[in-house]
Coordinates of N, CA and C in Angstrom, one line a residue:
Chain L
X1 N 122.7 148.1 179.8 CA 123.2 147.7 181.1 C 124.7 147.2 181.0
X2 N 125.7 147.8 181.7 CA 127.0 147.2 181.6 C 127.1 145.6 182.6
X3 N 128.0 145.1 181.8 CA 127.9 143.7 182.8 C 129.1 143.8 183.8
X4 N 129.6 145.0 183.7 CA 131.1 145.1 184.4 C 130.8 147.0 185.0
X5 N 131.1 147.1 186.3 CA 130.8 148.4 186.7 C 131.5 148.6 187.4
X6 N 132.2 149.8 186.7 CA 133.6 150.5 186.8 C 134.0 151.6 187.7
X7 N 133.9 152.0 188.9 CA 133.7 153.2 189.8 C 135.4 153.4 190.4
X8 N 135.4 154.4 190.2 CA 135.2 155.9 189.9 C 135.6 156.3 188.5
X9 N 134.7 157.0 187.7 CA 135.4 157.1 186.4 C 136.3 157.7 186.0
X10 N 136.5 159.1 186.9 CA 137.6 159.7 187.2 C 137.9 160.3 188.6
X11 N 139.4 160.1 188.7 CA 140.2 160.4 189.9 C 141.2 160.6 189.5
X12 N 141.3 162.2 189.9 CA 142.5 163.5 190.4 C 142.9 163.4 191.8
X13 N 144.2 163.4 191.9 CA 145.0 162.8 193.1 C 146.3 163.9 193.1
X14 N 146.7 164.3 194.3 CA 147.9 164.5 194.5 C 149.2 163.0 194.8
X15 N 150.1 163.5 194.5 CA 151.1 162.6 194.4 C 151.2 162.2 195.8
X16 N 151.7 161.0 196.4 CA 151.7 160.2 197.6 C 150.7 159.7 198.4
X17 N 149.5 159.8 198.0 CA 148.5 159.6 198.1 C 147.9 158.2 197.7
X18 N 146.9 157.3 198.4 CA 146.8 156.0 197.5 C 145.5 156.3 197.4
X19 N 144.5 155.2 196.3 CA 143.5 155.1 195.7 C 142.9 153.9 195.6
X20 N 141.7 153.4 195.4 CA 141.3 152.4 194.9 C 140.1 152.3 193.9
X21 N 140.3 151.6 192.6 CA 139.3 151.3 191.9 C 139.0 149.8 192.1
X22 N 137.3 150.2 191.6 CA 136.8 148.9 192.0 C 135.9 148.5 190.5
X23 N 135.5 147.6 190.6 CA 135.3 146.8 189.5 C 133.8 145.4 189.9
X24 N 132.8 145.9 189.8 CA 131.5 144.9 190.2 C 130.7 144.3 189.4
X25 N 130.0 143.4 189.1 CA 129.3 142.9 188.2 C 127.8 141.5 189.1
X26 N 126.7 141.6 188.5 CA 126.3 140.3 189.1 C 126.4 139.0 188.2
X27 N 127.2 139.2 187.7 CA 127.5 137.9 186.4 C 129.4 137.2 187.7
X28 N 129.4 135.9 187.2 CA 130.6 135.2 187.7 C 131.9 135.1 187.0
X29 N 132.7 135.4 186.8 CA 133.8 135.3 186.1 C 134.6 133.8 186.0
X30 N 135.5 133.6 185.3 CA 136.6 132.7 185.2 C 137.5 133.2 185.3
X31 N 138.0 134.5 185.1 CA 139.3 135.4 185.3 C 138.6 136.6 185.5
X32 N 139.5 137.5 186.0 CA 139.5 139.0 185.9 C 140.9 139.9 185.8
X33 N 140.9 140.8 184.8 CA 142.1 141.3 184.2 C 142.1 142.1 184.5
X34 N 143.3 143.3 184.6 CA 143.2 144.7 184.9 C 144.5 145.1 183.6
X35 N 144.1 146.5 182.7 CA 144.5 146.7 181.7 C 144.9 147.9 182.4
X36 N 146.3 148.7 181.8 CA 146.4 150.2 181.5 C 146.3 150.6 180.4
X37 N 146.4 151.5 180.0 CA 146.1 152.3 178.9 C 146.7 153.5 178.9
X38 N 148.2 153.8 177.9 CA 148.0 155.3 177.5 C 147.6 156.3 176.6
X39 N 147.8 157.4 176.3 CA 147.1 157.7 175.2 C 147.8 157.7 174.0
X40 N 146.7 156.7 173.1 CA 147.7 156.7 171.5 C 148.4 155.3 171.6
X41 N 147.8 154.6 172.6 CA 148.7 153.3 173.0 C 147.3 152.4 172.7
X42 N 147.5 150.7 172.7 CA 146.7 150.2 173.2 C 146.6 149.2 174.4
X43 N 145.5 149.4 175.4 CA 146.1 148.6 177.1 C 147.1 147.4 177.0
X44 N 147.6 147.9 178.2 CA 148.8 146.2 178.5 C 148.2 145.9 179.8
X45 N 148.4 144.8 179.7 CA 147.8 143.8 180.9 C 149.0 144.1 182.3
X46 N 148.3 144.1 183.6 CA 148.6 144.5 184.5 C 149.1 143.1 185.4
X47 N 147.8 142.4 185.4 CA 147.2 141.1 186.3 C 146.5 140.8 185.9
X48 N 146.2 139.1 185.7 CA 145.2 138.3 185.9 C 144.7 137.7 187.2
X49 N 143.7 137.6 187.5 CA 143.1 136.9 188.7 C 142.3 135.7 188.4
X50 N 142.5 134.8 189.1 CA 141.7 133.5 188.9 C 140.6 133.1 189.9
X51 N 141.4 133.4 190.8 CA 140.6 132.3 192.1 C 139.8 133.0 193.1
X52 N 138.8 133.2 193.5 CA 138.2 133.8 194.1 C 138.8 134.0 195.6
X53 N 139.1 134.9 195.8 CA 139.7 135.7 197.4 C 141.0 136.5 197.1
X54 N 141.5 136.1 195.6 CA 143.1 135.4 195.8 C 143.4 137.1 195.4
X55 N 144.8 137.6 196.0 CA 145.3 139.1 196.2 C 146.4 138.5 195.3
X56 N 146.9 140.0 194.4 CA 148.3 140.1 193.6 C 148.6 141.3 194.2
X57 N 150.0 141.0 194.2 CA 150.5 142.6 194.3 C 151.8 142.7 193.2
X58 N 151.7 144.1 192.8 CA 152.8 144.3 191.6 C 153.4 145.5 192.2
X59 N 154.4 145.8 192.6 CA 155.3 146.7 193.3 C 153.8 147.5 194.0
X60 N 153.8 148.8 194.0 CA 152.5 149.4 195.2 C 151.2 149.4 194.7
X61 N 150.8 148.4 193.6 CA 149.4 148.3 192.9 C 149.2 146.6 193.9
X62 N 148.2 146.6 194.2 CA 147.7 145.5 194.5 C 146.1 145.2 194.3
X63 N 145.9 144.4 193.6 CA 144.6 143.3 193.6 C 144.0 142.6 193.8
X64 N 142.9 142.4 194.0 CA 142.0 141.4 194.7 C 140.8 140.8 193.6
X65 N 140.8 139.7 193.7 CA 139.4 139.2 193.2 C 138.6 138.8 194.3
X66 N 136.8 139.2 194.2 CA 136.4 138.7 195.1 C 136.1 137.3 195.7
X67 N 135.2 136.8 196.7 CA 135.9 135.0 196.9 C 134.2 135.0 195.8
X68 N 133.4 135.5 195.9 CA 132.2 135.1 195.0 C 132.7 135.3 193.5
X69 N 134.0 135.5 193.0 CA 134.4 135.8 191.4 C 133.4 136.6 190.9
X70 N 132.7 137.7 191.6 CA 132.0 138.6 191.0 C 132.5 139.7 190.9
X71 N 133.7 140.4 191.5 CA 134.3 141.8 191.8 C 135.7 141.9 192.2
X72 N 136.0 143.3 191.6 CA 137.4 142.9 192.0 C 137.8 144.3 192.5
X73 N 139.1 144.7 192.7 CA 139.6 146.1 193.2 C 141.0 146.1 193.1
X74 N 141.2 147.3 192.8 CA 142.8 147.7 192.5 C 143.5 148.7 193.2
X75 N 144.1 148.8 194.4 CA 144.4 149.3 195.1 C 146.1 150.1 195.0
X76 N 146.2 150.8 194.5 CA 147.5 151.8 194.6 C 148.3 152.7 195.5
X77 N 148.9 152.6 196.2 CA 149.9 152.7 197.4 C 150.7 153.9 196.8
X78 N 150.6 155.3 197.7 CA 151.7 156.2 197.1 C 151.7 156.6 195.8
X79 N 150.6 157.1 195.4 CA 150.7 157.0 194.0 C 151.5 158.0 193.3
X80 N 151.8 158.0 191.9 CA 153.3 158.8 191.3 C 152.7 159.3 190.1
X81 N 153.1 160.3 189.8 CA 152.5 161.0 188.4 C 152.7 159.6 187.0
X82 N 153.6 159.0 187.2 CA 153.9 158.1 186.4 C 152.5 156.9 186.2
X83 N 151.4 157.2 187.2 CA 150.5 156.1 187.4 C 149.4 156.6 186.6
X84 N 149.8 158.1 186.0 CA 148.3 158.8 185.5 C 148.3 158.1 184.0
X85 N 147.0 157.9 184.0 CA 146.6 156.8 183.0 C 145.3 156.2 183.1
X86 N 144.6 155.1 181.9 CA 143.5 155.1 182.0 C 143.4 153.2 182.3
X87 N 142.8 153.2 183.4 CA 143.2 151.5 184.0 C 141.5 150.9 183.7
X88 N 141.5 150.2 183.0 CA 140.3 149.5 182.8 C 140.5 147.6 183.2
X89 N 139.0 147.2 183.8 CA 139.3 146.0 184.3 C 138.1 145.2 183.4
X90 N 138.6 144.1 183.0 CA 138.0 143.1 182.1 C 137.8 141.7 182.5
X91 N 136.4 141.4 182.3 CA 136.3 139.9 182.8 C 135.7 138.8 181.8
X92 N 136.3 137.4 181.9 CA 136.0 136.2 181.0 C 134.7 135.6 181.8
X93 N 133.9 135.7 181.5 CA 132.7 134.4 181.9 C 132.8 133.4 181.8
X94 N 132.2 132.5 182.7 CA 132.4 131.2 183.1 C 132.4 130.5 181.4
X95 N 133.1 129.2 181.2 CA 132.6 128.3 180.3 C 131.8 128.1 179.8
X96 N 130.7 128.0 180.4 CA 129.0 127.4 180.0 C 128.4 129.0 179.5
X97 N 129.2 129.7 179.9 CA 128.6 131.3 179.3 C 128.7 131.8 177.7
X98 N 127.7 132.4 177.2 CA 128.0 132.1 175.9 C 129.0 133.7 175.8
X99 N 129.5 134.0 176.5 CA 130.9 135.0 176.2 C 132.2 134.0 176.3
X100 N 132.0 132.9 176.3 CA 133.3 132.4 176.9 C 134.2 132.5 175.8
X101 N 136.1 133.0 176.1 CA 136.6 133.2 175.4 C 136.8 134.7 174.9
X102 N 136.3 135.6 175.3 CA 136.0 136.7 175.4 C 135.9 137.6 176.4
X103 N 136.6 138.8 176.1 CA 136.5 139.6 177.5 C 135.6 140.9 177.2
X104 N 134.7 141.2 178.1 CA 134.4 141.8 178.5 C 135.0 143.3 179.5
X105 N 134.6 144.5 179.1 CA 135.6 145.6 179.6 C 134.6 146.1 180.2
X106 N 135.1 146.7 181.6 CA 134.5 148.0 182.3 C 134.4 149.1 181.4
X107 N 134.2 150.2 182.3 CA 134.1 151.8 180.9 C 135.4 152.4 181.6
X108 N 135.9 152.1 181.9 CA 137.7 152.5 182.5 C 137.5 153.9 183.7
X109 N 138.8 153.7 184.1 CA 138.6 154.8 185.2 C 140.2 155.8 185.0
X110 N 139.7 156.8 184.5 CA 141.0 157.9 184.5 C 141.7 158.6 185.3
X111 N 142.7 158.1 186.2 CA 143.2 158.2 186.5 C 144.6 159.5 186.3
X112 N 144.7 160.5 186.8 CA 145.3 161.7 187.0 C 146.1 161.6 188.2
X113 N 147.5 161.6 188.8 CA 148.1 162.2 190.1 C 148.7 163.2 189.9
X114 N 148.5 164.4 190.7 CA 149.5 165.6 190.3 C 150.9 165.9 190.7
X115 N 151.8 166.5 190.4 CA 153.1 166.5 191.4 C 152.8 167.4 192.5
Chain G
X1 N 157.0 139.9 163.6 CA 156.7 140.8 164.6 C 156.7 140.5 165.9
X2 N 157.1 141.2 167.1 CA 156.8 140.6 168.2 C 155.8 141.4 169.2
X3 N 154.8 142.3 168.4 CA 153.6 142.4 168.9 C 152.8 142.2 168.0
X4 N 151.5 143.0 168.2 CA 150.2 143.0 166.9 C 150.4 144.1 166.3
X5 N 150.3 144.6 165.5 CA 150.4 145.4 163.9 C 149.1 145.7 164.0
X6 N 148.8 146.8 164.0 CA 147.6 147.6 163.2 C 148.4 148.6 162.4
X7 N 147.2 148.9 161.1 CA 147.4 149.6 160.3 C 146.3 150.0 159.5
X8 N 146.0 151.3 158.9 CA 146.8 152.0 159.6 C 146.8 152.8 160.1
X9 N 147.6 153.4 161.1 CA 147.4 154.3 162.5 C 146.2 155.2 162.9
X10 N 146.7 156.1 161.7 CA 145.0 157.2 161.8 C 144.4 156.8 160.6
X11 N 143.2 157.6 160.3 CA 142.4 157.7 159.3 C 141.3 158.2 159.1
X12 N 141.4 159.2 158.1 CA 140.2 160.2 157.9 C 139.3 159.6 156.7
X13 N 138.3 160.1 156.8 CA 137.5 159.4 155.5 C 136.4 160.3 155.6
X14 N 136.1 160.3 154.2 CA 134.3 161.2 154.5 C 133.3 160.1 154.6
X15 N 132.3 161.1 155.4 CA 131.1 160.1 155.6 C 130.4 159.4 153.9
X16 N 130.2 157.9 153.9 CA 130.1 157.2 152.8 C 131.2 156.2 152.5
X17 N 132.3 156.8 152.8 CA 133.4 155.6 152.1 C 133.5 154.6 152.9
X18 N 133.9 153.9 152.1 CA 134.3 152.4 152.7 C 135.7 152.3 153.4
X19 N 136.2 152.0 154.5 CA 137.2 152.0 154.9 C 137.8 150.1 154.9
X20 N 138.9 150.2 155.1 CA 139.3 148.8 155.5 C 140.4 148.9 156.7
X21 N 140.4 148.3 157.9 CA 141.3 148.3 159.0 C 142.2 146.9 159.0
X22 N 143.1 146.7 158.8 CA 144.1 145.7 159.2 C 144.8 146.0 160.1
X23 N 145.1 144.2 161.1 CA 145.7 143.5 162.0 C 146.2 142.3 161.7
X24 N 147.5 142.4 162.2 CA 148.8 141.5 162.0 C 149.0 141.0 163.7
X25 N 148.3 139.6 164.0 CA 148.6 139.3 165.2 C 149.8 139.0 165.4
X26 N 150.2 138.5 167.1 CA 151.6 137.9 166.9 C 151.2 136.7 166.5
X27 N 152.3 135.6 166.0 CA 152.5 134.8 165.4 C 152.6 133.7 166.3
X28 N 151.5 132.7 166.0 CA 151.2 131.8 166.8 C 150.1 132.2 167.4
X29 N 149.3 133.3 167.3 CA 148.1 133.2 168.2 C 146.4 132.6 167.6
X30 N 146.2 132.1 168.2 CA 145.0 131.5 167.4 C 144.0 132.4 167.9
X31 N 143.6 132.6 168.5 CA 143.0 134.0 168.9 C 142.8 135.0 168.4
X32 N 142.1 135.8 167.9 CA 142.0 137.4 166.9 C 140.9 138.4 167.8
X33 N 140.9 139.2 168.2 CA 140.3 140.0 168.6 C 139.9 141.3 168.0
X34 N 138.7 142.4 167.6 CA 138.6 143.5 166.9 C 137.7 143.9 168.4
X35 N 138.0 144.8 168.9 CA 136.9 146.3 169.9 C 137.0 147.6 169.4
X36 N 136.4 148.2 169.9 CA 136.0 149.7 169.3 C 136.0 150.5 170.6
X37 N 136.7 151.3 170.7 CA 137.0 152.4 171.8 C 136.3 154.0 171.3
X38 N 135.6 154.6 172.4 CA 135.6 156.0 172.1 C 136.1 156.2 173.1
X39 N 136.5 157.9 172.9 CA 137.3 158.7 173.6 C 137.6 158.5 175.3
X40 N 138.7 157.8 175.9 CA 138.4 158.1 176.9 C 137.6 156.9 177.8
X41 N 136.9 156.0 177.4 CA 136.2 154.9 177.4 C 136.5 153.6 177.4
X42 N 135.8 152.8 178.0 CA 136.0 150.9 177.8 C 136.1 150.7 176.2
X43 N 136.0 149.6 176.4 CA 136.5 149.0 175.3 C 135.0 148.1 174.9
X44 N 134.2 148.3 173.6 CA 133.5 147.3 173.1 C 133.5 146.2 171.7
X45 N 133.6 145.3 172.3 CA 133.5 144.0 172.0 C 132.8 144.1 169.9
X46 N 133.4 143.9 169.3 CA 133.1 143.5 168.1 C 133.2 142.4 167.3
X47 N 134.1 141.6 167.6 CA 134.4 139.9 166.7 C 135.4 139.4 166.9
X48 N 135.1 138.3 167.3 CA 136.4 137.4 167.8 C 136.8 136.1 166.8
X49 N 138.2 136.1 166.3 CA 138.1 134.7 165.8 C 139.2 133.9 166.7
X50 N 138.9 132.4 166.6 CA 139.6 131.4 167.1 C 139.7 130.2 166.7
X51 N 140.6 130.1 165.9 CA 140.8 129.4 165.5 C 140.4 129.1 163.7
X52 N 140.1 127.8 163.7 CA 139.5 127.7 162.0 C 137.7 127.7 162.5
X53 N 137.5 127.8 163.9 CA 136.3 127.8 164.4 C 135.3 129.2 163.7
X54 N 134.1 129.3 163.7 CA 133.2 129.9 163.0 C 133.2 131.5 163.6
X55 N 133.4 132.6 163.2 CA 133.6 133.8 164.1 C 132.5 134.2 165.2
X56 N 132.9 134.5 166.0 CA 131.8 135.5 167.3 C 131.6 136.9 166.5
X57 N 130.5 136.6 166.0 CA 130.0 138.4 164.9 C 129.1 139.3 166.4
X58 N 129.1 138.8 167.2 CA 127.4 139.4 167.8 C 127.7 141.4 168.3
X59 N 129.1 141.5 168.5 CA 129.4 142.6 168.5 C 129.5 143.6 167.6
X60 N 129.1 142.7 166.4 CA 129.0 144.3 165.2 C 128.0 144.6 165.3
X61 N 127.8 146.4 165.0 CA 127.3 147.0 165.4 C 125.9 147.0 164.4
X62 N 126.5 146.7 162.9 CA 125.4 146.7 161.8 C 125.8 145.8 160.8
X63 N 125.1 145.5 159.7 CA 125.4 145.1 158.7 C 126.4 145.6 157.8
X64 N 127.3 146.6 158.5 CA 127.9 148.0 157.4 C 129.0 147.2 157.8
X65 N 129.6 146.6 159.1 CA 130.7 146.1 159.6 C 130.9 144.6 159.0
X66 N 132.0 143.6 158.9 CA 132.7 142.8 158.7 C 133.7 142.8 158.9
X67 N 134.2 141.2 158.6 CA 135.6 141.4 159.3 C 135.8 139.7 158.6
X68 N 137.3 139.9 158.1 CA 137.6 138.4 158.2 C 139.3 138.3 158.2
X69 N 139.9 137.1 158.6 CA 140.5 136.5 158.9 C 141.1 135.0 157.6
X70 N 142.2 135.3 157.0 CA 142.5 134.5 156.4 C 143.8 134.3 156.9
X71 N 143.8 133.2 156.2 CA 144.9 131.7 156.9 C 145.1 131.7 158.3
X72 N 144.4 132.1 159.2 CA 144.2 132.1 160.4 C 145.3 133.0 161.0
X73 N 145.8 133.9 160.0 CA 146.1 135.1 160.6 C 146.5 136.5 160.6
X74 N 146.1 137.6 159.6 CA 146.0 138.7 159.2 C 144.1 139.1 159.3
X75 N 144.3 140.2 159.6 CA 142.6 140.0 160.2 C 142.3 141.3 159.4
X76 N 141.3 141.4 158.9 CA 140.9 142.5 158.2 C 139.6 143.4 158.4
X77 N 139.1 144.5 159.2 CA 138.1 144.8 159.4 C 137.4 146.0 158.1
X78 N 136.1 145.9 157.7 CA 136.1 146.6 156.9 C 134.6 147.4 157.1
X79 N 134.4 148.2 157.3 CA 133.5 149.4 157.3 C 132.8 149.8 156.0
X80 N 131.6 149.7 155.5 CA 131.1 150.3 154.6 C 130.3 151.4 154.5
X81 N 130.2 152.4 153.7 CA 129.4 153.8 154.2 C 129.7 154.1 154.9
X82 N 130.7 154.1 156.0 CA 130.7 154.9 156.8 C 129.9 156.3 158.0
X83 N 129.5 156.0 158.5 CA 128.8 157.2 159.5 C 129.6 158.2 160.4
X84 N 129.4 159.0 160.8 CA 129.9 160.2 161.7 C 129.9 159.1 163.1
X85 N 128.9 158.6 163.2 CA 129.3 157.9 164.8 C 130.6 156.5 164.5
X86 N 130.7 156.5 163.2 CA 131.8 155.2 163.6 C 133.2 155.6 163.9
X87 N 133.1 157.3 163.6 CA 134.3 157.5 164.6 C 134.8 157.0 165.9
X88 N 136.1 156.2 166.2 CA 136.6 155.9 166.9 C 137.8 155.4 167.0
X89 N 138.5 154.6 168.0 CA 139.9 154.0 168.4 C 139.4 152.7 167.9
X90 N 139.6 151.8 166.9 CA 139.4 150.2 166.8 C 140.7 149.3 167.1
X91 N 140.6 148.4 167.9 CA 141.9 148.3 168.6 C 141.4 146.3 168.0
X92 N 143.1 145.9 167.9 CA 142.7 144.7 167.5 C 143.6 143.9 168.7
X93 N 143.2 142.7 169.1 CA 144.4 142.1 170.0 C 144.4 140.5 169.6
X94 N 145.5 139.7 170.1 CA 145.4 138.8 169.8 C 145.9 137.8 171.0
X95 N 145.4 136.7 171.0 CA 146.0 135.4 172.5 C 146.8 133.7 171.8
X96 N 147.4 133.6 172.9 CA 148.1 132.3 172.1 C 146.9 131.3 172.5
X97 N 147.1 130.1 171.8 CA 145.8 128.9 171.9 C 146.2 128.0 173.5
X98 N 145.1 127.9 174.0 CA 144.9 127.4 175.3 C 145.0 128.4 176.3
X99 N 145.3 129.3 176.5 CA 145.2 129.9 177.5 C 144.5 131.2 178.1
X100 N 143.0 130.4 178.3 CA 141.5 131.0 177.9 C 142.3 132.4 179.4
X101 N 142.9 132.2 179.8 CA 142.9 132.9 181.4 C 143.6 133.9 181.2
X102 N 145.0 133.9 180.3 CA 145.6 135.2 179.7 C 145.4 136.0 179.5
X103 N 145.8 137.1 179.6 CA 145.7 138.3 179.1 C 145.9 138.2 177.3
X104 N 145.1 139.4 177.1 CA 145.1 140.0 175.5 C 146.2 140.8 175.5
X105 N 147.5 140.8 173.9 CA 148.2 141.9 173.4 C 147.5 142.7 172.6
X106 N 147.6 143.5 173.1 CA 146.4 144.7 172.1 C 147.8 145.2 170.7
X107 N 147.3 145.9 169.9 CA 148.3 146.6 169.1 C 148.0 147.9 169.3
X108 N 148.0 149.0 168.5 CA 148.4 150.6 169.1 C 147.1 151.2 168.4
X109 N 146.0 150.1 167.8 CA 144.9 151.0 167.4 C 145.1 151.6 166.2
X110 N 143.7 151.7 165.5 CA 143.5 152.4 164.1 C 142.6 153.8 164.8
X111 N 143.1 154.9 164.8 CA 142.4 156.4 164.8 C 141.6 156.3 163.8
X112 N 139.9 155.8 163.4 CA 139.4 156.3 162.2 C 138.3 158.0 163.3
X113 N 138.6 158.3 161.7 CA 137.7 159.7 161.9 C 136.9 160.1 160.7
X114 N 135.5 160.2 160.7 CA 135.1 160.2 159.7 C 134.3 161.5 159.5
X115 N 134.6 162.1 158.3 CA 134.1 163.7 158.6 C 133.2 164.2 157.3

């Protein structure tokens, strides 16, 4: 059983087009991270999220954690062949959890836009 | 360095040998991280160290895996016998101390391939 559930695993897109991945779990977080990933690379961190409700935005990617710190989503605006890549989202359990200190990864979502 | 160091990059081996995977965090992180990626896929969890504190083992997969950590920071993962399924991406990352909320720097991954 995954404790992080990663939907859609893959999405093919034409270019200008937006998207959203989502990211669910019934466990509570202390943070939730969103990685990219290229191939032959290893992920770079995107955003962290802390606070339950609380929205990032990074130029046309924007983020949400849920206000229950169980879920999150990543929402992409206009998307650009430059965005094709594999975005996986990761979360810390609370302190009293015996993961604490550790992150925990979705199974990533592959992401493709075409020109 | 001013990322994390894996080494080294790829690696082929026949089924049976022993491999050894090295990680060079950045400097100053008390933090050590080792996951194992297949193709395409999340990221799973294999051993965390922090500090002079006792390691998180619960993510190796078998008794064949180990991993240690001297002077609190060159990190050494080591495989024995090897199997056809331990083919994978082993990705090491590392975090500075206190900042349980940060993001992980990953390094560029060890390619093992075991044939």
């Amino acid at each position: 059983t995954q404790l992080l559930e990663q939907s859609p695993q893959f999405l093919s897109i034409q270019e200008g087009e937006n998207l959203t991945v989502y990211c669910n779990s019934s466990s509570v977080f202390s943070s939730l991270q969103w990685y990219r990933q290229e191939p032959g690379e290893g992920p770079v961190l995107l955003v962290t999220v802390v606070t339950g409700g609380e929205v990032k935005k990074l130029k046309r990617l924007t983020f949400q954690f849920g206000d229950a710190r169980k879920d999150s989503s990543l929402h992409i605006t206009a998307a650009q062949p430059g965005d094709t890549g594999l975005y996986l989202c990761a979360g810390e359990l609370n302190a009293g959890g015996t993961s604490y200190g550790k992150l925990t990864f979705g199974q990533g979502t592959i992401l493709t836009v075409h020109p | 360095g001013a990322g994390v160091s894996q080494s080294p990059s790829n690696k082929v081996t026949e089924k049976g040998k022993d491999v050894e995977l090295r990680c060079d965090p950045i400097s100053g992180h008390t933090a050590l991280y080792w996951y194992r990626q297949s193709l395409g896929q999340g990221l799973e969890f294999l051993i965390y160290f922090q500090g002079n504190s006792a390691p998180d083992k619960s993510g190796l997969p078998s008794d064949r895996f180990s991993a240690e950590r001297t002077g609190g920071s060159v990190s050494t993962l080591t495989i024995q016998r090897t199997q056809q399924e331990d083919s994978a991406v082993y990705l090491c990352a590392s975090r500075p101390p206190g900042q349980i909320n940060y993001g992980y720097t990953f390094g560029s991954g060890t390619r093992l391939t075991v044939v």
